[in-house]
XYZ file of C-alpha atoms in Angstrom:
572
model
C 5.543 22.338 12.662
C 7.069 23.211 9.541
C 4.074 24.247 6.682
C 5.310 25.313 3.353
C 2.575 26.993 0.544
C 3.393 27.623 -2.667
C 4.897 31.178 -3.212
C 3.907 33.702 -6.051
C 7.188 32.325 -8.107
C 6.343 29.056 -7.186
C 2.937 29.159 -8.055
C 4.096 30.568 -11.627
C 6.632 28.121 -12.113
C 4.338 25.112 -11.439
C 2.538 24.854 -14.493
C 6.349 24.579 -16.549
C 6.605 21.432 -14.556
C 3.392 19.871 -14.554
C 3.533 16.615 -15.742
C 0.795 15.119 -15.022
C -2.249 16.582 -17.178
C -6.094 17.660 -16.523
C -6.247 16.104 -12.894
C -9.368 15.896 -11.448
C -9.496 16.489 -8.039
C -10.524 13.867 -5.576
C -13.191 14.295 -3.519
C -14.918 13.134 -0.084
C -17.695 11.593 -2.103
C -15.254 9.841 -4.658
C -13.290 8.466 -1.512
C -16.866 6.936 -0.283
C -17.511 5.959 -3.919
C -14.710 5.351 -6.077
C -15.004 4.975 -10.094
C -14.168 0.826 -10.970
C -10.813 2.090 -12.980
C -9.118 4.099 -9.517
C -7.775 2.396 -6.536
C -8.027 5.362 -4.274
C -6.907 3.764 -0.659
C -4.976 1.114 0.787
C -7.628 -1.779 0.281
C -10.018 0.809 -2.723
C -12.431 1.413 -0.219
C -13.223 2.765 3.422
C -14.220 -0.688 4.352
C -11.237 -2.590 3.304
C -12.490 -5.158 1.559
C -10.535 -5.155 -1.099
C -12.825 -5.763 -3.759
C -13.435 -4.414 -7.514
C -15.867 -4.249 -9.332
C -14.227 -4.397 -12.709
C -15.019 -7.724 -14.403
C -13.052 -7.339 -17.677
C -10.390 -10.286 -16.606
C -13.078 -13.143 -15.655
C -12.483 -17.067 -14.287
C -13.355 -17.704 -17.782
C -10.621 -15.844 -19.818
C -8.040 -14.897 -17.189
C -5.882 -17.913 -18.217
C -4.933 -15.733 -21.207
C -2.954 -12.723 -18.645
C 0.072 -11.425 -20.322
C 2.555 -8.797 -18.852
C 1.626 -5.520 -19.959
C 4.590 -3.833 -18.268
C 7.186 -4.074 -16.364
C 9.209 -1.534 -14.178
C 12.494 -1.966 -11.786
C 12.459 -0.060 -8.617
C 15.533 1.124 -6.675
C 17.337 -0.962 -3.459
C 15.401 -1.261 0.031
C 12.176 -2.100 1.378
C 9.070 -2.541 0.134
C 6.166 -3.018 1.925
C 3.633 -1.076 0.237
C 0.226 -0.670 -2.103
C -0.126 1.773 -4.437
C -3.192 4.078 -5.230
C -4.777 4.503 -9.033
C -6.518 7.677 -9.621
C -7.241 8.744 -13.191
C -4.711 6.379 -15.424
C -1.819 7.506 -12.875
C -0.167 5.360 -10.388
C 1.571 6.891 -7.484
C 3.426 4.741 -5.325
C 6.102 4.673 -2.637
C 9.127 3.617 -3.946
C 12.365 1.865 -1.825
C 14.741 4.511 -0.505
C 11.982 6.871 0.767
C 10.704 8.356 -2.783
C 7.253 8.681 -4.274
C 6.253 8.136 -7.427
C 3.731 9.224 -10.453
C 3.728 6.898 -12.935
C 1.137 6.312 -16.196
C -0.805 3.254 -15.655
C -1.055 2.175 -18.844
C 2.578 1.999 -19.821
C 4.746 2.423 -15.972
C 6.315 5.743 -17.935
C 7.435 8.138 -14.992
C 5.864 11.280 -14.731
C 7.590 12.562 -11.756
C 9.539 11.343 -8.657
C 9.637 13.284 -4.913
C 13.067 12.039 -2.903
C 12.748 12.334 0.748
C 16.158 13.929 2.156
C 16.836 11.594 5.003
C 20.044 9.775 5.469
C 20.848 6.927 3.417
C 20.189 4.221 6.089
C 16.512 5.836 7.016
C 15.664 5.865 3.509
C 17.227 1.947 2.744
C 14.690 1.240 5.460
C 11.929 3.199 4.540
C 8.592 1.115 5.021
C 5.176 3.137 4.673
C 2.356 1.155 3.662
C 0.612 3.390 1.222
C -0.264 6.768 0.300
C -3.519 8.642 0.690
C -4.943 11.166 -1.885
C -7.285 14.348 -1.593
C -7.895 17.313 -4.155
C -4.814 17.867 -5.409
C -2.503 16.622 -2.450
C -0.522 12.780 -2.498
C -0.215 12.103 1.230
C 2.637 10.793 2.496
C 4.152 9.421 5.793
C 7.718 9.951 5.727
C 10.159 7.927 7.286
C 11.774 10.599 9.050
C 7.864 11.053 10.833
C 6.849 14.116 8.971
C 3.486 13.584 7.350
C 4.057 15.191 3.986
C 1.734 16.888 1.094
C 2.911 16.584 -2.128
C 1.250 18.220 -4.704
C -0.522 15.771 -7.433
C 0.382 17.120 -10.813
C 4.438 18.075 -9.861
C 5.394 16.011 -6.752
C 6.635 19.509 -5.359
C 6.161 19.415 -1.546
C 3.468 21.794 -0.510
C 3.381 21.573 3.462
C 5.379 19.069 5.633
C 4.377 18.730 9.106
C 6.274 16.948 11.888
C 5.178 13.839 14.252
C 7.663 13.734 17.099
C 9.774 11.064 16.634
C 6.527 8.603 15.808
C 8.279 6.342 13.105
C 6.538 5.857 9.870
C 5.986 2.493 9.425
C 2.537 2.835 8.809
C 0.498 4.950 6.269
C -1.880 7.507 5.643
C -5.606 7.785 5.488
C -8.105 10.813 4.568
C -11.419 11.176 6.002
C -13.635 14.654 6.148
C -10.766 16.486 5.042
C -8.400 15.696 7.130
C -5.125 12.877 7.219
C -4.935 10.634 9.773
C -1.820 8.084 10.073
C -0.590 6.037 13.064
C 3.180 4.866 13.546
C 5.461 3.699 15.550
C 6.388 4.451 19.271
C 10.089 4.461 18.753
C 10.293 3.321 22.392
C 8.571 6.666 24.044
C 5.109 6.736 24.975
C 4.868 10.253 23.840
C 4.994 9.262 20.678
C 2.029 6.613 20.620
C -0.742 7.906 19.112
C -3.140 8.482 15.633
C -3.358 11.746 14.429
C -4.907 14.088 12.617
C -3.877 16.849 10.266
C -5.634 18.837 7.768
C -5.104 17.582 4.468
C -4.307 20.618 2.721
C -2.081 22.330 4.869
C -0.801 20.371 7.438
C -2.280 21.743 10.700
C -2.702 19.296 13.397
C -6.495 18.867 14.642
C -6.166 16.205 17.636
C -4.082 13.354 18.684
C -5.339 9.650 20.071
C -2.701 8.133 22.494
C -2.914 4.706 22.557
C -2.519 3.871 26.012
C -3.599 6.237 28.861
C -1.554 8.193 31.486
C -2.125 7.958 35.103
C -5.150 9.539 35.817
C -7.143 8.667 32.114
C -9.544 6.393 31.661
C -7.995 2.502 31.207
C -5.105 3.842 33.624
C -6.253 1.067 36.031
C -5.791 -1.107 33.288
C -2.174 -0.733 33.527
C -1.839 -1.956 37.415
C 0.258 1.315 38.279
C 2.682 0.799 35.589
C 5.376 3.577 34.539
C 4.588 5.968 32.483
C 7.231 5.385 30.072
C 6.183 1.348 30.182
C 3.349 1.908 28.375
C 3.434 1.834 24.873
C 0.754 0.617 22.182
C 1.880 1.569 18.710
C 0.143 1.383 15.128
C 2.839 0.390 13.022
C 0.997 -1.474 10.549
C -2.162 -0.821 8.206
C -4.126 1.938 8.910
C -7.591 2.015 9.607
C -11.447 2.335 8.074
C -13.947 4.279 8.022
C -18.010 4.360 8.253
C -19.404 7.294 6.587
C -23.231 6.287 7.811
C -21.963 6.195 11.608
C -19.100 8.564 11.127
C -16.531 6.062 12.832
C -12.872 5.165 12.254
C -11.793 1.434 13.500
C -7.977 1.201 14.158
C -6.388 -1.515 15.175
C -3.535 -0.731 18.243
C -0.483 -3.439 18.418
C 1.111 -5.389 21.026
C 2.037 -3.510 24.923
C 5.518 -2.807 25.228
C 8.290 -3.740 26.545
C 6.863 -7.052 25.132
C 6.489 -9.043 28.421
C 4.147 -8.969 31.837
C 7.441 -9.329 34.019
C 9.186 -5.704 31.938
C 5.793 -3.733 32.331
C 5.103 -4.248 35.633
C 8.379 -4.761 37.532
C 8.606 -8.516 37.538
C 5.103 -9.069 38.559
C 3.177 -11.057 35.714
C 0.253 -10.785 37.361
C 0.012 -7.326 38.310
C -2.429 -6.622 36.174
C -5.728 -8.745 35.081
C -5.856 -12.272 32.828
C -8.628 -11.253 31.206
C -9.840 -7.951 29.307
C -9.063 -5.139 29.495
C -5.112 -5.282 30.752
C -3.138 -2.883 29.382
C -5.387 -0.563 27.378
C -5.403 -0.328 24.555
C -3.346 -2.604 23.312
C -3.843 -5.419 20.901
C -7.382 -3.427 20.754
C -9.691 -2.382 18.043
C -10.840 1.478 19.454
C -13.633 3.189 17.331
C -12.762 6.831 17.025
C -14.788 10.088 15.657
C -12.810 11.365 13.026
C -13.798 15.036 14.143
C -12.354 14.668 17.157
C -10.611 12.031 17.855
C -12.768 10.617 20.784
C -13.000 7.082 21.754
C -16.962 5.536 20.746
C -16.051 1.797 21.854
C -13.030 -0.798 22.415
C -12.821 -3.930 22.485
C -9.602 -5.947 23.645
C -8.972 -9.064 21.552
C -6.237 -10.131 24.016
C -5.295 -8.908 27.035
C -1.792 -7.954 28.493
C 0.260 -10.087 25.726
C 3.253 -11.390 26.615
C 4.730 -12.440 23.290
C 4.352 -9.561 20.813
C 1.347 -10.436 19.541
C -0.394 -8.455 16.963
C -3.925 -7.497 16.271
C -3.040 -4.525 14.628
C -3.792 -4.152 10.956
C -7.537 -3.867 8.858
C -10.646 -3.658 10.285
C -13.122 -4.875 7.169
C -16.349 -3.587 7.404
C -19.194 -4.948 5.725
C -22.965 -6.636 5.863
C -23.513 -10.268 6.901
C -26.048 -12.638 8.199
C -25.477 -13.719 12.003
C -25.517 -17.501 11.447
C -22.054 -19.289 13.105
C -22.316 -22.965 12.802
C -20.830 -24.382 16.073
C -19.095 -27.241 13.683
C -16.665 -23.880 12.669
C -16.718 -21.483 15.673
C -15.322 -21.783 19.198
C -16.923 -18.719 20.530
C -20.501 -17.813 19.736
C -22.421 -14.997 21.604
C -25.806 -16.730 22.363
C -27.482 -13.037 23.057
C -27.259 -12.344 19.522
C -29.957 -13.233 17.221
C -29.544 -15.673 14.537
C -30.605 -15.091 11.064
C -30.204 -11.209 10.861
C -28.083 -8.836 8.803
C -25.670 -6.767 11.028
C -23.095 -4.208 10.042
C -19.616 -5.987 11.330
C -15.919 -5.657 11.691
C -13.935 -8.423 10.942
C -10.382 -8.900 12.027
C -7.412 -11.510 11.745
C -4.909 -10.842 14.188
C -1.080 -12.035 13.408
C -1.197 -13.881 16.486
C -4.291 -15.911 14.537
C -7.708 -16.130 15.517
C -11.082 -14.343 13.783
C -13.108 -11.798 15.225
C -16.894 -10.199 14.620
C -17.598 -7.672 16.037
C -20.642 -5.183 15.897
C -19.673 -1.962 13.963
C -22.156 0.477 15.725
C -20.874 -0.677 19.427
C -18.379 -3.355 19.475
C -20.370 -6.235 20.837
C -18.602 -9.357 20.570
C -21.000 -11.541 17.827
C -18.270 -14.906 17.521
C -14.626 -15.814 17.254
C -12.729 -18.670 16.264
C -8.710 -19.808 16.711
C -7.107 -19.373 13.159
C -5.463 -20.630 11.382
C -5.923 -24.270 13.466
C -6.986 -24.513 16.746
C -4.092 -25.482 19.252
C -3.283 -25.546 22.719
C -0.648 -22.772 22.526
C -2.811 -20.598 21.423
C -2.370 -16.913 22.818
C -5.875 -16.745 23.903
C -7.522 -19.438 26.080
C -11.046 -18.407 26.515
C -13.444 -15.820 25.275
C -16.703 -15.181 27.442
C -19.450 -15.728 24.975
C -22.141 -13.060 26.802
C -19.640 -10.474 27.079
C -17.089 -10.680 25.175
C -14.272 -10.812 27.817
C -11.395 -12.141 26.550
C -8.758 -14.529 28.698
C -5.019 -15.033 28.247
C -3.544 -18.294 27.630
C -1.987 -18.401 31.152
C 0.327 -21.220 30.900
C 2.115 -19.502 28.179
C 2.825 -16.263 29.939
C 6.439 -15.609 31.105
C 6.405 -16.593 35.374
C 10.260 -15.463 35.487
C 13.364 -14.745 33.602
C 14.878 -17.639 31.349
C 11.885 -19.051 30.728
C 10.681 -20.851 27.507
C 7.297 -20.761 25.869
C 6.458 -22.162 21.916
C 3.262 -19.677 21.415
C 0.792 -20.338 18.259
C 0.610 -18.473 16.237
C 3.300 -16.397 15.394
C 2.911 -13.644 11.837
C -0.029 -15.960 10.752
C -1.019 -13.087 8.573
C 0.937 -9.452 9.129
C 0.833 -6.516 7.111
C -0.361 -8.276 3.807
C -4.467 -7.476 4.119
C -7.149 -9.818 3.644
C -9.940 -9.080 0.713
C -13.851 -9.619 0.775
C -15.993 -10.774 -1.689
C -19.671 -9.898 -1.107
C -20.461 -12.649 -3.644
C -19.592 -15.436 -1.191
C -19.497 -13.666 1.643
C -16.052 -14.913 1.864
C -12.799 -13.013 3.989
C -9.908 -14.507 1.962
C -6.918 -14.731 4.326
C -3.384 -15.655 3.941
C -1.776 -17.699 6.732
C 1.312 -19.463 7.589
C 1.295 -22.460 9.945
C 3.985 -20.981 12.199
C 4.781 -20.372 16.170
C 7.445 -18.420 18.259
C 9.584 -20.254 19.907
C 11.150 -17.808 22.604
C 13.504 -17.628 25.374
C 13.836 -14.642 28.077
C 16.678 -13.534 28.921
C 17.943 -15.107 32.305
C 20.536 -16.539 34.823
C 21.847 -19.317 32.343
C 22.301 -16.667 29.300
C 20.888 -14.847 26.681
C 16.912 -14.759 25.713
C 16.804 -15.935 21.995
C 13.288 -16.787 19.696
C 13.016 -18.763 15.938
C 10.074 -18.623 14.074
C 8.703 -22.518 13.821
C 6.053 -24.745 12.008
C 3.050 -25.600 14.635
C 4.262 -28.798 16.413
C 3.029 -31.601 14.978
C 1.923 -29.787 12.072
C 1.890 -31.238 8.181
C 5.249 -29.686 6.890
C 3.544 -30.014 3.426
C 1.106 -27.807 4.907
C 2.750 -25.136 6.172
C 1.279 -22.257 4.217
C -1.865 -21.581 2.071
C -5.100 -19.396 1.328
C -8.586 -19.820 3.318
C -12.057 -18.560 2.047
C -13.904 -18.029 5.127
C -17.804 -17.928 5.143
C -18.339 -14.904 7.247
C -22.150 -16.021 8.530
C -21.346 -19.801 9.094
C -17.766 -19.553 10.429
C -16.796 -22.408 7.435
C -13.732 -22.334 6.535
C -12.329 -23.759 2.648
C -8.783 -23.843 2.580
C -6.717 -23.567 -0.758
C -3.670 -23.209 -2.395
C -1.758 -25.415 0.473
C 2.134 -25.828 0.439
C 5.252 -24.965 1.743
C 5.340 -21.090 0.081
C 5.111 -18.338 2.589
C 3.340 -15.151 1.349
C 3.341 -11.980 2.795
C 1.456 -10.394 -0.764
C -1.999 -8.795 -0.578
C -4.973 -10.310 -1.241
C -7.045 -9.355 -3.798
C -10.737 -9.991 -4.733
C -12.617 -9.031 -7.928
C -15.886 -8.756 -9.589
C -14.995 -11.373 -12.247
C -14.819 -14.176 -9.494
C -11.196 -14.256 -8.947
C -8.796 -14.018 -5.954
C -5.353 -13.262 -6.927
C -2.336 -13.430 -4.607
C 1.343 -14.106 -5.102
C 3.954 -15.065 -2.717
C 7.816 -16.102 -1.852
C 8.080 -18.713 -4.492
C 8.152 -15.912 -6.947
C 4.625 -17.206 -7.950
C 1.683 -15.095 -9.138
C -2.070 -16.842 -9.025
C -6.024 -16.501 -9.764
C -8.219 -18.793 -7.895
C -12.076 -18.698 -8.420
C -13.672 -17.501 -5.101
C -15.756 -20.344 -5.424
C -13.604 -22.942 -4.683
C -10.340 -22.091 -4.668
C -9.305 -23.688 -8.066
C -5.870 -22.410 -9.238
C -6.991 -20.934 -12.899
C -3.672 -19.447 -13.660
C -0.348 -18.694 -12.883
C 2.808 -16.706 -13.602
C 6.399 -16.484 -12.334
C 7.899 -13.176 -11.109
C 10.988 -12.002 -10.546
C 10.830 -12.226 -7.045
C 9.102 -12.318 -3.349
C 5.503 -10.630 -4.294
C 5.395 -8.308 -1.233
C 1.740 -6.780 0.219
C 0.793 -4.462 -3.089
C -1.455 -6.401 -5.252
C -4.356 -4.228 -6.136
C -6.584 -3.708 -9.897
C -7.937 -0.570 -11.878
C -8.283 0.093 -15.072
C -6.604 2.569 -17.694
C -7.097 3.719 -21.532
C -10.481 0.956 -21.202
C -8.209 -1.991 -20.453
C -8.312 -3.904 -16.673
C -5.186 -4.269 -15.230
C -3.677 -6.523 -12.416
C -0.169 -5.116 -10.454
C 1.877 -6.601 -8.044
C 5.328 -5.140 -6.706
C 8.014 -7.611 -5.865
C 10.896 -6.780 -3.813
C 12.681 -6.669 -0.259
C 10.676 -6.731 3.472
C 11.471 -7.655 6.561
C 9.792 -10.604 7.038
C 11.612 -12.510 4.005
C 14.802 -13.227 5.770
C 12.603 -14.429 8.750
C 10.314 -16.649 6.597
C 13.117 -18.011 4.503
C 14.670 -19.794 7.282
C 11.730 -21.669 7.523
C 11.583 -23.153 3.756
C 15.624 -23.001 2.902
C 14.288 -25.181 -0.008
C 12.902 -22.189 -1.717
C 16.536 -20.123 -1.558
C 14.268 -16.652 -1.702
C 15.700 -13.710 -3.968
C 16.757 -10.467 -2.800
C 16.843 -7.456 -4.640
C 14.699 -7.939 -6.950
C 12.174 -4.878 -6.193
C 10.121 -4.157 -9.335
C 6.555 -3.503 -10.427
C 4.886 -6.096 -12.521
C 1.443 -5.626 -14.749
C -1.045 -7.944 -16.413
C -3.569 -7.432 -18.782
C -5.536 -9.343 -21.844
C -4.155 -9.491 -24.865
């Protein structure tokens, strides 16, 4: 570990290059209460709902948007949201940099480059910042966890992660930074962590699948040590300040397939939860500490690299799932009462409810559709267990499986609205098609439409009622998105996606109220705040992995590259 404080001569040089003016530090209770203008965290809240309050831009006047500003951003990926504290945006930029910028006008106040090769930093992919006093958190791509000082962008303490991978981002809780990553192919390097916020040192590490010997080793059916890998590449988690609880959500087991992990043996370990802890797993963890409260496994030893990483959204429902809607209702679970929840979406589709106090499975649905290649095949209502879809998983090498779904929703997060009680999810109508490798050649996999799916329908938006289950889908086409949603106090969800298209709907019913065209691909990012008294809407368009993927798909829509830029909106 590498922790650099500001010197006497750097301390007195500081204020020469102070650029941006009378910050006011952030604080724990500001991070559990933000002010309406700041967009503080990935989603604005612990929670991750996604959800403003401001109501200056309504369903009645949003039709008259206009661009406020505009600014191009440098080659690379983008796969990131920005944070809004004070009238300054800080963002991550392509090519590994951060950025302060004034919200009102996209003016730059200052810019931090990472020094990592060129070919890191073209590939550079955190998700977001995190801020705390004075500090701009940042997960580097060459797995340092970096402190950059607010008003300068001068580093103040760099620490290193092993060779972790930053794909994810940051979050601050209690003082302290906790990010997740990548595995990089090594075990040793799967795990959340936690470092103090304002200088770096480590306080504890989660590892995301046990060693022999740890609790959930059985899981793993004896499996080598260096076969068991969980990572937490994508969104970060949330938080509970009542209980004092983080949810994360842990990714796929690798190598990717039951035959790799456990030496050609599919069913070495169990059908049904838990199998291979704790992967594709929601854990609850004490942010002191680091200790696990509760898991639960929303599918058990996947065989297809498939997701349930990403948000955790916490919030307060009524327990009412309509069996018209649901698949999987627990029947132990009274009807009719408020509970505190976590609600997921995995990639690999499906919805999950869980309690937020101990995990208890409350009901869960296939999503987007439900289809016969879907990854999971049964849930027991009482408990919770849930069952792979066994005549999907891999029985030897060249075999060939279509599995539903397939990126339904990745790292592009969901929004709530309290209003309607509504999770607003974008999905795409797609499935892996996927080949091992074996004795007639090469493995291969494409991304494909559901069989016998509406090709007119391949993509849209769904407003799901999170009591009944109900699901109103909107916005239905052929235009993948892989851009945030975004839910606000003035009635409006806003997303944008590959068609270069930027949209309001009103969270009642999904009626498109307006719309704008973008310069390109509207990736993750879309978040509001407000500045100088006026309400602002931002997207960032730009380069991500998953266009060149999705494209093939819809060749119709000949997607852009290049095109990485920030985009505002405001009333006249």
């Amino acid at each position: 570990m590498r922790i650099l404080i500001g010197s006497l001569v750097g301390l007195l040089a500081a204020p020469l290059f102070a650029q941006v003016q009378n910050f006011k530090p952030v604080t724990q209770p500001m991070l559990e209460n933000p002010s309406p203008d700041d967009w503080l965290m990935y989603s604005r809240t612990y929670d991750a709902q996604r959800f403003s309050p401001l109501k200056q831009i309504t369903r009645d006047n949003v039709g008259q948007l206009r661009m406020a500003w505009s600014r191009g951003l440098g080659s690379g990926q983008t796969e990131t949201i920005p944070l809004v504290h004070d009238g300054v945006m800080y963002l991550v930029a392509p090519g590994a940099i951060v950025q302060a910028l004034d919200a009102a006008t996209g003016d730059l106040l200052w810019e931090y480059k990472r020094k990592v090769p060129a070919g890191v930093a073209a590939l550079a992919r955190s998700k977001n910042l995190a801020i705390f006093q004075d500090v701009i958190l940042y997960t580097a791509p060459d797995s340092y966890v970096v402190g950059l000082d607010a008003h300068t962008g001068e580093m103040r303490w760099e620490t290193k992660t092993d060779g972790r991978g930053h794909t994810s981002g940051p979050i601050v809780v209690e003082g302290k930074v906790i990010s997740g990553g990548a595995c990089a192919g090594n075990r040793e390097n799967c795990y959340i962590a936690a470092h103090d916020a304002l200088t770096g040192k480590e306080a504890w590490r989660f590892y995301t699948t046990p060693a022999p010997g740890e609790p959930g080793d059985e899981s793993w059916g004896g499996a080598a040590i260096d076969k068991r890998q969980a990572s937490t590449w994508g969104l970060p988690g949330t938080y509970d300040p009542v209980r004092k609880l983080m949810y994360w959500g842990i990714a796929n087991p690798m190598p990717d397939q039951r035959l790799q992990r456990h030496n050609g043996n599919p069913d070495a370990v169990s059908r049904s939860a838990p199998s291979d802890l704790y992967s594709n797993s929601t854990v609850a963890l004490d942010p002191e500490t680091g200790k696990l409260a509760w898991y639960y496994q929303h599918l058990p030893g996947d065989d297809w690299d498939s997701d349930y990483t990403h948000e955790r959204t916490l919030l307060t429902t009524r327990i009412e799932p309509d069996p018209k809607y649901v698949k999987w209702i627990n029947p132990n679970v009274p009807r009719g009462r408020e509970r505190d929840v976590a609600v997921t979406v995995g990639e690999a589709g499906g919805v999950f409810e869980l309690d937020r106090a101990t995990g208890q499975f409350i009901w869960a649905t296939p999503f987007p559709y439900d289809d016969p290649k879907f990854v999971i095949s049964d849930i027991d209502v009482n408990t919770g267990k849930t069952t792979i879809n066994w005549d999907l998983v891999f029985q030897k090498p060249g075999e060939r499986h279509v599995v539903c779904y397939w990126n339904t929703r990745s790292y592009w997060p969901t929004a709530y609205d309290p209003d309607t009680n509504s999770l607003y999810v974008s999905y795409i109508d797609n499935c892996r098609d996927l080949t091992l490798d074996g004795p007639a050649g090469r493995g291969s996999w494409s991304v494909i439409p559901r069989p016998g799916s509406d090709p007119k329908a391949l993509t849209g938006l769904a407003k799901i009622n999170l009591a009944s289950g109900e699901i109103l889908r909107f916005d239905v086409g052929r235009a993948p998105g892989n851009g945030a949603m975004l839910a606000t106090a003035g009635g409006l969800i806003f997303h944008g996606d590959m068609s270069r298209r930027f949209r309001a709907f009103d969270a009642r019913d999904g009626k498109r109220l307006w719309e704008t065209i973008v310069g390109g691909n509207v990736s993750v990012s879309t978040i509001t705040y407000s500045a100088k008294g006026k309400q602002y809407i931002c997207v960032m368009t730009g380069d991500n992995l998953k266009v060149p993927e999705l494209a093939k798909e819809v060749p119709e829509l000949r997607a852009t590259s290049g095109n990485n830029a920030i985009y505002t909106f405001a009333l006249p």
